[in-house]
Amino acid sequence: MAKFLQRPNERIIGHGMMAYYHRPYGANVHTASGTMYVTDQRVCFYESMIGIAHMELPLEQVRGFVVSRMLFFTRVTIYSREGVGYPFTGFPAKKLQDWLRQVGIRQER
């Protein structure tokens, strides 16, 4: 079971419970609840139920993020340099945007 381990000399900028929306087997959307971590070295999301890392990107591998609406919720989608999107919603969605900006990740339009 994977678990977030803070690396030596790594500073946590922010963390909070969020939901990750993905299509693990193609057709149906799956929601994974877990914890988002933004540090001065990487951006990670670990699912609470089974403890797997759905996303663990070094900052240099993050292209940017896009903010949109999903019904009544704010959705923040983080994009890797390869163009893979990781959509998240949850209470700290607005805080997540600030954490990403603090580590130099730009919001895309």
PDB file of C-alpha atoms in Angstrom:
ATOM      1  CA  MET A   1       0.000   0.000   0.000  1.00  0.00           C
ATOM      2  CA  ALA A   2       1.479   3.355  -1.047  1.00  0.00           C
ATOM      3  CA  LYS A   3       1.572   6.199   1.402  1.00  0.00           C
ATOM      4  CA  PHE A   4       2.791   9.772   1.111  1.00  0.00           C
ATOM      5  CA  LEU A   5       6.276  10.025   2.553  1.00  0.00           C
ATOM      6  CA  GLN A   6       7.834  13.438   2.849  1.00  0.00           C
ATOM      7  CA  ARG A   7      11.330  13.462   1.388  1.00  0.00           C
ATOM      8  CA  PRO A   8      14.330  15.002   3.151  1.00  0.00           C
ATOM      9  CA  ASN A   9      14.453  18.779   2.553  1.00  0.00           C
ATOM     10  CA  GLU A  10      10.918  18.710   1.091  1.00  0.00           C
ATOM     11  CA  ARG A  11       8.464  21.329   2.344  1.00  0.00           C
ATOM     12  CA  ILE A  12       4.696  20.756   2.211  1.00  0.00           C
ATOM     13  CA  ILE A  13       2.937  23.805   0.775  1.00  0.00           C
ATOM     14  CA  GLY A  14      -0.564  22.416   1.353  1.00  0.00           C
ATOM     15  CA  HIS A  15      -2.641  19.265   1.572  1.00  0.00           C
ATOM     16  CA  GLY A  16      -6.326  18.403   1.789  1.00  0.00           C
ATOM     17  CA  MET A  17      -9.020  15.851   1.051  1.00  0.00           C
ATOM     18  CA  MET A  18     -10.202  15.878  -2.561  1.00  0.00           C
ATOM     19  CA  ALA A  19     -11.973  13.686  -5.102  1.00  0.00           C
ATOM     20  CA  TYR A  20     -10.254  12.508  -8.288  1.00  0.00           C
ATOM     21  CA  TYR A  21     -12.371  11.710 -11.371  1.00  0.00           C
ATOM     22  CA  HIS A  22     -10.985   9.201 -13.833  1.00  0.00           C
ATOM     23  CA  ARG A  23     -11.947   6.408 -16.214  1.00  0.00           C
ATOM     24  CA  PRO A  24      -9.907   3.408 -15.089  1.00  0.00           C
ATOM     25  CA  TYR A  25     -11.413   0.969 -17.579  1.00  0.00           C
ATOM     26  CA  GLY A  26     -12.706   3.232 -20.298  1.00  0.00           C
ATOM     27  CA  ALA A  27     -16.432   3.905 -20.093  1.00  0.00           C
ATOM     28  CA  ASN A  28     -17.579   4.752 -16.573  1.00  0.00           C
ATOM     29  CA  VAL A  29     -16.272   7.606 -14.489  1.00  0.00           C
ATOM     30  CA  HIS A  30     -14.795   6.493 -11.186  1.00  0.00           C
ATOM     31  CA  THR A  31     -14.399   8.798  -8.193  1.00  0.00           C
ATOM     32  CA  ALA A  32     -11.511   8.258  -5.810  1.00  0.00           C
ATOM     33  CA  SER A  33     -11.418  10.080  -2.475  1.00  0.00           C
ATOM     34  CA  GLY A  34      -8.020  10.847  -1.078  1.00  0.00           C
ATOM     35  CA  THR A  35      -5.482  13.436  -0.105  1.00  0.00           C
ATOM     36  CA  MET A  36      -3.789  15.938  -2.406  1.00  0.00           C
ATOM     37  CA  TYR A  37      -0.277  17.041  -1.453  1.00  0.00           C
ATOM     38  CA  VAL A  38       1.560  19.976  -2.994  1.00  0.00           C
ATOM     39  CA  THR A  39       5.187  20.311  -1.953  1.00  0.00           C
ATOM     40  CA  ASP A  40       8.083  22.411  -3.157  1.00  0.00           C
ATOM     41  CA  GLN A  41       9.199  19.360  -5.216  1.00  0.00           C
ATOM     42  CA  ARG A  42       6.083  17.510  -6.433  1.00  0.00           C
ATOM     43  CA  VAL A  43       2.287  17.256  -6.667  1.00  0.00           C
ATOM     44  CA  CYS A  44       0.720  13.995  -5.419  1.00  0.00           C
ATOM     45  CA  PHE A  45      -2.691  12.429  -4.898  1.00  0.00           C
ATOM     46  CA  TYR A  46      -3.128   9.299  -2.778  1.00  0.00           C
ATOM     47  CA  GLU A  47      -6.446   7.448  -2.641  1.00  0.00           C
ATOM     48  CA  SER A  48      -7.624   6.888   0.933  1.00  0.00           C
ATOM     49  CA  MET A  49      -9.429   3.562   0.497  1.00  0.00           C
ATOM     50  CA  ILE A  50      -6.625   1.480  -0.979  1.00  0.00           C
ATOM     51  CA  GLY A  51      -3.692   3.853  -0.569  1.00  0.00           C
ATOM     52  CA  ILE A  52      -2.506   3.982  -4.158  1.00  0.00           C
ATOM     53  CA  ALA A  53      -0.929   7.016  -5.780  1.00  0.00           C
ATOM     54  CA  HIS A  54      -3.075   8.136  -8.721  1.00  0.00           C
ATOM     55  CA  MET A  55      -0.736  11.019  -9.436  1.00  0.00           C
ATOM     56  CA  GLU A  56       2.806  11.808  -8.347  1.00  0.00           C
ATOM     57  CA  LEU A  57       4.432  14.391 -10.571  1.00  0.00           C
ATOM     58  CA  PRO A  58       7.681  16.272 -10.011  1.00  0.00           C
ATOM     59  CA  LEU A  59       7.038  20.008 -10.487  1.00  0.00           C
ATOM     60  CA  GLU A  60       9.086  20.073 -13.695  1.00  0.00           C
ATOM     61  CA  GLN A  61       6.666  17.502 -15.172  1.00  0.00           C
ATOM     62  CA  VAL A  62       3.570  19.676 -14.525  1.00  0.00           C
ATOM     63  CA  ARG A  63       2.534  21.813 -17.514  1.00  0.00           C
ATOM     64  CA  GLY A  64      -0.191  23.808 -15.749  1.00  0.00           C
ATOM     65  CA  PHE A  65      -3.756  23.671 -14.485  1.00  0.00           C
ATOM     66  CA  VAL A  66      -7.235  24.641 -15.668  1.00  0.00           C
ATOM     67  CA  VAL A  67     -10.153  25.709 -13.469  1.00  0.00           C
ATOM     68  CA  SER A  68     -13.706  24.876 -14.553  1.00  0.00           C
ATOM     69  CA  ARG A  69     -17.125  24.145 -13.060  1.00  0.00           C
ATOM     70  CA  MET A  70     -18.701  20.737 -12.581  1.00  0.00           C
ATOM     71  CA  LEU A  71     -22.311  21.394 -11.614  1.00  0.00           C
ATOM     72  CA  PHE A  72     -21.951  23.381  -8.372  1.00  0.00           C
ATOM     73  CA  PHE A  73     -18.340  22.418  -7.763  1.00  0.00           C
ATOM     74  CA  THR A  74     -15.021  23.944  -8.764  1.00  0.00           C
ATOM     75  CA  ARG A  75     -12.886  21.471 -10.705  1.00  0.00           C
ATOM     76  CA  VAL A  76      -9.114  21.885 -10.943  1.00  0.00           C
ATOM     77  CA  THR A  77      -7.482  19.812 -13.676  1.00  0.00           C
ATOM     78  CA  ILE A  78      -3.715  19.443 -13.421  1.00  0.00           C
ATOM     79  CA  TYR A  79      -1.924  18.666 -16.710  1.00  0.00           C
ATOM     80  CA  SER A  80       1.354  16.822 -17.095  1.00  0.00           C
ATOM     81  CA  ARG A  81       3.886  17.801 -19.783  1.00  0.00           C
ATOM     82  CA  GLU A  82       2.616  14.795 -21.778  1.00  0.00           C
ATOM     83  CA  GLY A  83      -0.918  16.269 -21.770  1.00  0.00           C
ATOM     84  CA  VAL A  84      -2.494  13.858 -19.277  1.00  0.00           C
ATOM     85  CA  GLY A  85      -5.241  15.601 -17.269  1.00  0.00           C
ATOM     86  CA  TYR A  86      -5.959  14.876 -13.606  1.00  0.00           C
ATOM     87  CA  PRO A  87      -9.344  16.426 -12.569  1.00  0.00           C
ATOM     88  CA  PHE A  88      -9.998  17.110  -8.874  1.00  0.00           C
ATOM     89  CA  THR A  89     -12.874  18.585  -6.886  1.00  0.00           C
ATOM     90  CA  GLY A  90     -13.421  19.154  -3.211  1.00  0.00           C
ATOM     91  CA  PHE A  91     -13.474  21.708  -0.468  1.00  0.00           C
ATOM     92  CA  PRO A  92      -9.839  22.819  -0.887  1.00  0.00           C
ATOM     93  CA  ALA A  93     -10.167  23.353  -4.680  1.00  0.00           C
ATOM     94  CA  LYS A  94      -9.598  27.096  -4.311  1.00  0.00           C
ATOM     95  CA  LYS A  95      -6.712  26.491  -1.920  1.00  0.00           C
ATOM     96  CA  LEU A  96      -5.226  24.001  -4.388  1.00  0.00           C
ATOM     97  CA  GLN A  97      -5.036  26.766  -6.989  1.00  0.00           C
ATOM     98  CA  ASP A  98      -3.074  28.941  -4.543  1.00  0.00           C
ATOM     99  CA  TRP A  99      -0.746  26.076  -3.608  1.00  0.00           C
ATOM    100  CA  LEU A 100      -0.008  25.397  -7.281  1.00  0.00           C
ATOM    101  CA  ARG A 101       0.711  29.075  -7.956  1.00  0.00           C
ATOM    102  CA  GLN A 102       3.039  29.215  -4.932  1.00  0.00           C
ATOM    103  CA  VAL A 103       5.240  26.520  -6.461  1.00  0.00           C
ATOM    104  CA  GLY A 104       5.281  28.230  -9.878  1.00  0.00           C
ATOM    105  CA  ILE A 105       2.629  26.250 -11.759  1.00  0.00           C
ATOM    106  CA  ARG A 106       0.635  28.501 -14.059  1.00  0.00           C
ATOM    107  CA  GLN A 107      -3.089  28.507 -14.701  1.00  0.00           C
ATOM    108  CA  GLU A 108      -3.920  27.897 -18.358  1.00  0.00           C
ATOM    109  CA  ARG A 109      -6.909  29.376 -20.116  1.00  0.00           C
TER     110      ARG A 109
END
